[in-house]
mmCIF file of C-alpha atoms in Angstrom:
data_model
loop_
_atom_site.group_PDB
_atom_site.id
_atom_site.type_symbol
_atom_site.label_atom_id
_atom_site.label_comp_id
_atom_site.label_asym_id
_atom_site.label_seq_id
_atom_site.Cartn_x
_atom_site.Cartn_y
_atom_site.Cartn_z
ATOM 1 C CA ASP A 171 26.385 -2.660 0.064
ATOM 2 C CA GLY A 172 25.361 0.905 -0.784
ATOM 3 C CA GLY A 173 22.001 2.012 0.425
ATOM 4 C CA ILE A 174 19.859 3.898 2.851
ATOM 5 C CA THR A 175 18.971 2.417 6.213
ATOM 6 C CA GLN A 176 16.200 3.363 8.578
ATOM 7 C CA SER A 177 15.879 2.142 12.131
ATOM 8 C CA PRO A 178 14.030 0.894 13.956
ATOM 9 C CA LYS A 179 11.470 -0.784 11.721
ATOM 10 C CA TYR A 180 8.771 -0.536 14.388
ATOM 11 C CA LEU A 181 8.604 2.022 17.173
ATOM 12 C CA PHE A 182 6.113 2.520 19.952
ATOM 13 C CA ARG A 183 5.806 5.800 21.763
ATOM 14 C CA LYS A 184 3.872 6.814 24.803
ATOM 15 C CA GLU A 185 1.955 10.041 24.590
ATOM 16 C CA GLY A 186 4.084 13.010 25.643
ATOM 17 C CA GLN A 187 7.379 11.389 24.721
ATOM 18 C CA ASN A 188 9.865 12.463 22.089
ATOM 19 C CA VAL A 189 11.263 9.760 19.840
ATOM 20 C CA THR A 190 14.047 9.847 17.263
ATOM 21 C CA LEU A 191 14.017 7.927 13.997
ATOM 22 C CA SER A 192 17.366 7.112 12.452
ATOM 23 C CA CYS A 193 18.275 7.457 8.772
ATOM 24 C CA GLU A 194 21.746 6.697 7.415
ATOM 25 C CA GLN A 195 22.974 6.567 3.828
ATOM 26 C CA ASN A 196 26.301 5.519 2.314
ATOM 27 C CA LEU A 197 25.475 6.629 -1.224
ATOM 28 C CA ASN A 198 27.356 9.943 -0.877
ATOM 29 C CA HIS A 199 24.114 11.766 -1.648
ATOM 30 C CA ASP A 200 23.837 15.454 -0.907
ATOM 31 C CA ALA A 201 20.088 15.633 -0.356
ATOM 32 C CA MET A 202 18.054 13.786 2.244
ATOM 33 C CA TYR A 203 14.323 13.856 2.924
ATOM 34 C CA TRP A 204 11.747 12.753 5.466
ATOM 35 C CA TYR A 205 8.221 11.846 4.420
ATOM 36 C CA ARG A 206 5.185 10.803 6.343
ATOM 37 C CA GLN A 207 2.735 8.350 4.818
ATOM 38 C CA ASP A 208 -0.816 7.885 6.056
ATOM 39 C CA PRO A 209 -3.308 5.498 4.451
ATOM 40 C CA GLY A 210 -4.833 6.977 1.318
ATOM 41 C CA GLN A 211 -2.845 10.217 1.553
ATOM 42 C CA GLY A 212 0.345 9.421 -0.269
ATOM 43 C CA LEU A 213 3.649 10.885 0.924
ATOM 44 C CA ARG A 214 3.902 14.265 2.569
ATOM 45 C CA LEU A 215 7.224 16.060 2.967
ATOM 46 C CA ILE A 216 8.267 16.837 6.555
ATOM 47 C CA TYR A 217 11.812 18.174 6.168
ATOM 48 C CA TYR A 218 14.588 18.063 3.632
ATOM 49 C CA SER A 219 18.268 18.919 3.583
ATOM 50 C CA GLN A 220 20.536 19.632 0.646
ATOM 51 C CA ILE A 221 23.765 20.185 2.555
ATOM 52 C CA VAL A 222 25.279 19.532 5.958
ATOM 53 C CA ASN A 223 24.082 21.870 8.706
ATOM 54 C CA ASP A 224 21.193 23.150 6.612
ATOM 55 C CA PHE A 225 17.609 21.942 6.255
ATOM 56 C CA GLN A 226 14.253 23.243 5.121
ATOM 57 C CA LYS A 227 10.699 22.694 6.318
ATOM 58 C CA GLY A 228 8.330 20.752 4.141
ATOM 59 C CA ASP A 229 4.555 20.869 4.135
ATOM 60 C CA ILE A 230 4.011 19.298 7.561
ATOM 61 C CA ALA A 231 7.041 20.225 9.707
ATOM 62 C CA GLU A 232 5.088 21.196 12.831
ATOM 63 C CA GLY A 233 5.856 18.853 15.717
ATOM 64 C CA TYR A 234 9.008 17.490 14.091
ATOM 65 C CA SER A 235 12.682 18.428 14.226
ATOM 66 C CA VAL A 236 15.761 17.287 12.304
ATOM 67 C CA SER A 237 19.510 17.728 12.268
ATOM 68 C CA ARG A 238 22.145 17.252 9.575
ATOM 69 C CA GLU A 239 25.503 17.196 11.335
ATOM 70 C CA LYS A 240 26.954 14.633 8.930
ATOM 71 C CA LYS A 241 26.341 14.065 5.247
ATOM 72 C CA GLU A 242 25.423 10.443 5.916
ATOM 73 C CA SER A 243 22.877 11.007 8.665
ATOM 74 C CA PHE A 244 19.517 12.801 8.897
ATOM 75 C CA PRO A 245 17.666 11.832 12.085
ATOM 76 C CA LEU A 246 14.058 12.864 12.643
ATOM 77 C CA THR A 247 12.679 13.614 16.098
ATOM 78 C CA VAL A 248 8.951 13.347 16.604
ATOM 79 C CA THR A 249 8.195 15.644 19.506
ATOM 80 C CA SER A 250 5.319 15.630 21.952
ATOM 81 C CA ALA A 251 3.940 18.631 20.044
ATOM 82 C CA GLN A 252 3.001 16.339 17.153
ATOM 83 C CA LYS A 253 -0.601 15.544 17.965
ATOM 84 C CA ASN A 254 -1.130 12.604 15.648
ATOM 85 C CA PRO A 255 2.246 10.922 15.134
ATOM 86 C CA THR A 256 1.053 7.408 14.329
ATOM 87 C CA ALA A 257 2.158 6.871 10.721
ATOM 88 C CA PHE A 258 4.703 5.248 8.425
ATOM 89 C CA TYR A 259 7.844 7.385 8.095
ATOM 90 C CA LEU A 260 10.077 7.182 5.044
ATOM 91 C CA CYS A 261 13.552 8.600 4.617
ATOM 92 C CA ALA A 262 15.044 9.180 1.184
ATOM 93 C CA SER A 263 18.206 10.550 -0.361
ATOM 94 C CA SER A 264 19.215 11.758 -3.779
ATOM 95 C CA TYR A 265 22.169 13.106 -5.701
ATOM 96 C CA ILE A 266 21.969 16.745 -6.708
ATOM 97 C CA GLY A 267 23.172 16.823 -10.283
ATOM 98 C CA GLY A 268 24.353 19.609 -12.539
ATOM 99 C CA ARG A 269 22.247 22.756 -12.754
ATOM 100 C CA ARG A 270 20.767 21.614 -9.441
ATOM 101 C CA MET A 271 18.564 19.034 -11.136
ATOM 102 C CA ASN A 272 17.694 16.066 -9.001
ATOM 103 C CA THR A 273 18.012 12.514 -10.046
ATOM 104 C CA GLU A 274 16.030 9.660 -8.547
ATOM 105 C CA ALA A 275 15.344 9.287 -4.860
ATOM 106 C CA PHE A 276 16.439 6.204 -2.966
ATOM 107 C CA PHE A 277 14.227 5.193 -0.081
ATOM 108 C CA GLY A 278 14.763 3.351 3.155
ATOM 109 C CA GLN A 279 12.379 0.602 4.214
ATOM 110 C CA GLY A 280 10.490 2.845 6.581
ATOM 111 C CA THR A 281 9.721 3.103 10.287
ATOM 112 C CA ARG A 282 6.211 2.448 11.526
ATOM 113 C CA LEU A 283 5.540 4.612 14.556
ATOM 114 C CA THR A 284 2.629 3.869 16.849
ATOM 115 C CA VAL A 285 1.515 5.917 19.816
ATOM 116 C CA VAL A 286 0.302 3.778 22.712
ATOM 117 C CA SER B 150 -0.810 21.691 -2.222
ATOM 118 C CA GLN B 151 1.731 20.916 -4.896
ATOM 119 C CA GLN B 152 1.006 17.193 -4.809
ATOM 120 C CA GLY B 153 0.194 15.390 -7.965
ATOM 121 C CA GLU B 154 -2.962 13.369 -8.226
ATOM 122 C CA GLU B 155 -3.082 9.856 -9.573
ATOM 123 C CA ASP B 156 -6.035 8.361 -11.300
ATOM 124 C CA PRO B 157 -7.537 5.876 -10.724
ATOM 125 C CA GLN B 158 -7.055 5.401 -6.981
ATOM 126 C CA ALA B 159 -7.378 1.645 -7.412
ATOM 127 C CA LEU B 160 -7.131 -0.652 -10.409
ATOM 128 C CA SER B 161 -7.736 -4.388 -10.660
ATOM 129 C CA ILE B 162 -6.834 -6.329 -13.819
ATOM 130 C CA GLN B 163 -6.171 -9.871 -14.999
ATOM 131 C CA GLU B 164 -2.645 -11.092 -15.523
ATOM 132 C CA GLY B 165 -1.514 -10.391 -19.072
ATOM 133 C CA GLU B 166 -3.620 -7.254 -19.459
ATOM 134 C CA ASN B 167 -2.173 -3.762 -19.681
ATOM 135 C CA ALA B 168 -2.465 -1.316 -16.788
ATOM 136 C CA THR B 169 -2.633 2.431 -17.283
ATOM 137 C CA MET B 170 -2.479 5.000 -14.537
ATOM 138 C CA ASN B 171 -2.434 8.747 -14.827
ATOM 139 C CA CYS B 172 -0.902 11.624 -12.912
ATOM 140 C CA SER B 173 -1.844 15.290 -13.031
ATOM 141 C CA TYR B 174 0.067 18.155 -11.470
ATOM 142 C CA LYS B 175 -0.368 21.880 -11.039
ATOM 143 C CA THR B 176 2.752 23.878 -11.919
ATOM 144 C CA SER B 177 5.736 23.713 -14.255
ATOM 145 C CA ILE B 178 8.208 20.934 -13.529
ATOM 146 C CA ASN B 179 11.812 19.946 -14.113
ATOM 147 C CA ASN B 180 10.990 16.278 -14.257
ATOM 148 C CA LEU B 181 8.392 13.712 -13.292
ATOM 149 C CA GLN B 182 9.186 10.323 -11.827
ATOM 150 C CA TRP B 183 7.246 7.153 -11.172
ATOM 151 C CA TYR B 184 7.820 4.963 -8.146
ATOM 152 C CA ARG B 185 6.500 1.641 -6.968
ATOM 153 C CA GLN B 186 5.758 0.637 -3.376
ATOM 154 C CA ASN B 187 5.052 -2.852 -2.154
ATOM 155 C CA SER B 188 2.906 -2.995 0.960
ATOM 156 C CA GLY B 189 4.737 -1.778 4.052
ATOM 157 C CA ARG B 190 8.010 -1.147 2.217
ATOM 158 C CA GLY B 191 9.951 1.788 0.866
ATOM 159 C CA LEU B 192 9.498 3.200 -2.612
ATOM 160 C CA VAL B 193 11.522 2.017 -5.571
ATOM 161 C CA HIS B 194 12.279 4.271 -8.510
ATOM 162 C CA LEU B 195 10.925 3.088 -11.863
ATOM 163 C CA ILE B 196 11.483 5.790 -14.441
ATOM 164 C CA LEU B 197 12.207 9.513 -14.792
ATOM 165 C CA ILE B 198 11.012 11.719 -17.632
ATOM 166 C CA ARG B 199 12.304 15.258 -18.056
ATOM 167 C CA SER B 200 10.117 18.193 -19.013
ATOM 168 C CA ASN B 201 11.550 18.313 -22.545
ATOM 169 C CA GLU B 202 10.750 14.624 -23.180
ATOM 170 C CA ARG B 203 7.401 13.271 -24.331
ATOM 171 C CA GLU B 204 7.788 9.525 -24.016
ATOM 172 C CA LYS B 205 10.135 7.081 -22.372
ATOM 173 C CA HIS B 206 10.361 3.291 -22.233
ATOM 174 C CA SER B 207 11.914 0.898 -19.765
ATOM 175 C CA GLY B 208 11.209 -2.793 -20.244
ATOM 176 C CA ARG B 209 7.429 -3.250 -19.911
ATOM 177 C CA LEU B 210 6.973 0.334 -18.750
ATOM 178 C CA ARG B 211 6.012 3.230 -20.971
ATOM 179 C CA VAL B 212 5.699 6.753 -19.615
ATOM 180 C CA THR B 213 4.297 9.748 -21.449
ATOM 181 C CA LEU B 214 4.381 13.389 -20.448
ATOM 182 C CA ASP B 215 2.140 16.157 -21.731
ATOM 183 C CA THR B 216 3.354 19.427 -20.246
ATOM 184 C CA SER B 217 0.558 21.411 -21.908
ATOM 185 C CA LYS B 218 -1.999 19.351 -20.000
ATOM 186 C CA LYS B 219 0.250 18.947 -16.967
ATOM 187 C CA SER B 220 -0.258 15.220 -16.986
ATOM 188 C CA SER B 221 1.651 11.967 -17.296
ATOM 189 C CA SER B 222 0.664 8.363 -17.763
ATOM 190 C CA LEU B 223 2.337 5.104 -16.825
ATOM 191 C CA LEU B 224 1.557 2.036 -18.895
ATOM 192 C CA ILE B 225 2.557 -1.422 -17.696
ATOM 193 C CA THR B 226 2.217 -3.940 -20.505
ATOM 194 C CA ALA B 227 1.579 -7.673 -20.120
ATOM 195 C CA SER B 228 1.046 -7.336 -16.381
ATOM 196 C CA ARG B 229 2.122 -10.005 -13.915
ATOM 197 C CA ALA B 230 0.906 -10.845 -10.423
ATOM 198 C CA ALA B 231 4.246 -9.524 -9.143
ATOM 199 C CA ASP B 232 3.309 -6.055 -10.445
ATOM 200 C CA THR B 233 0.742 -5.799 -7.643
ATOM 201 C CA ALA B 234 1.777 -2.694 -5.708
ATOM 202 C CA SER B 235 1.027 0.992 -5.284
ATOM 203 C CA TYR B 236 2.403 3.355 -7.911
ATOM 204 C CA PHE B 237 3.222 6.993 -7.236
ATOM 205 C CA CYS B 238 4.190 9.875 -9.437
ATOM 206 C CA ALA B 239 6.592 12.473 -8.075
ATOM 207 C CA THR B 240 7.321 15.887 -9.482
ATOM 208 C CA GLU B 241 10.291 18.152 -9.094
ATOM 209 C CA PHE B 242 9.454 21.787 -9.643
ATOM 210 C CA PHE B 243 11.762 24.556 -10.732
ATOM 211 C CA THR B 244 11.637 26.158 -7.308
ATOM 212 C CA GLY B 245 13.728 24.049 -5.010
ATOM 213 C CA ASN B 246 14.955 20.511 -5.257
ATOM 214 C CA GLN B 247 12.059 18.749 -3.592
ATOM 215 C CA PHE B 248 10.027 15.765 -4.674
ATOM 216 C CA TYR B 249 6.260 16.066 -4.378
ATOM 217 C CA PHE B 250 4.399 12.781 -4.427
ATOM 218 C CA GLY B 251 0.868 12.054 -5.473
ATOM 219 C CA THR B 252 -1.634 9.958 -3.578
ATOM 220 C CA GLY B 253 -0.905 6.824 -5.568
ATOM 221 C CA THR B 254 -2.705 4.167 -7.572
ATOM 222 C CA SER B 255 -3.161 0.776 -5.979
ATOM 223 C CA LEU B 256 -2.758 -1.895 -8.665
ATOM 224 C CA THR B 257 -3.913 -5.477 -8.172
ATOM 225 C CA VAL B 258 -3.027 -8.033 -10.835
ATOM 226 C CA ILE B 259 -5.104 -11.180 -10.534
ATOM 227 C CA PRO B 260 -3.319 -14.407 -11.562
#
């Protein structure tokens, strides 16, 4: 089945630890995104990547890092520098069409991160 | 912020009624999209309308776009209990291929 997969579904982190959230897609999409969702605040863009080995900061990149070594994979690391990491994290991918116009985004089912 | 803003934040209607939610944004766009999110799940794409389009239909969904007012509306006709979810608009601006999401409208359809 084609799709985008996030793992794990639930993740618990102790304060001061780094954790990595996985995102894999087999849709052959060029672009991949990470969003953070807090209650009542909608989705905020953390990082995005349009091509392998290149990525751009979104609105709230501080305390996060990403890599894009393969087209299919875009892992997100939540570092100890992120002061309030408890949130729902969503990964998405999309095809970059002609004239660099995006089409729809496909989302994973999310990872709920809790700091304990 | 380049986020869109949905209005209302929450909407509760009876099954069979129509539901209308609105989205406003700040700068010129390539396209505007509407997504649906069931509680605790990922978002699912509903419909995309390009900046040169004014209205689009998909099943019970009708989307309008008014670029002069920088606003869009999503109409769900003959609502069903299964339509209960949060609905988000997302905009793609000319500068960069990013999606910017609004804060969402929480829709409850009462059976």
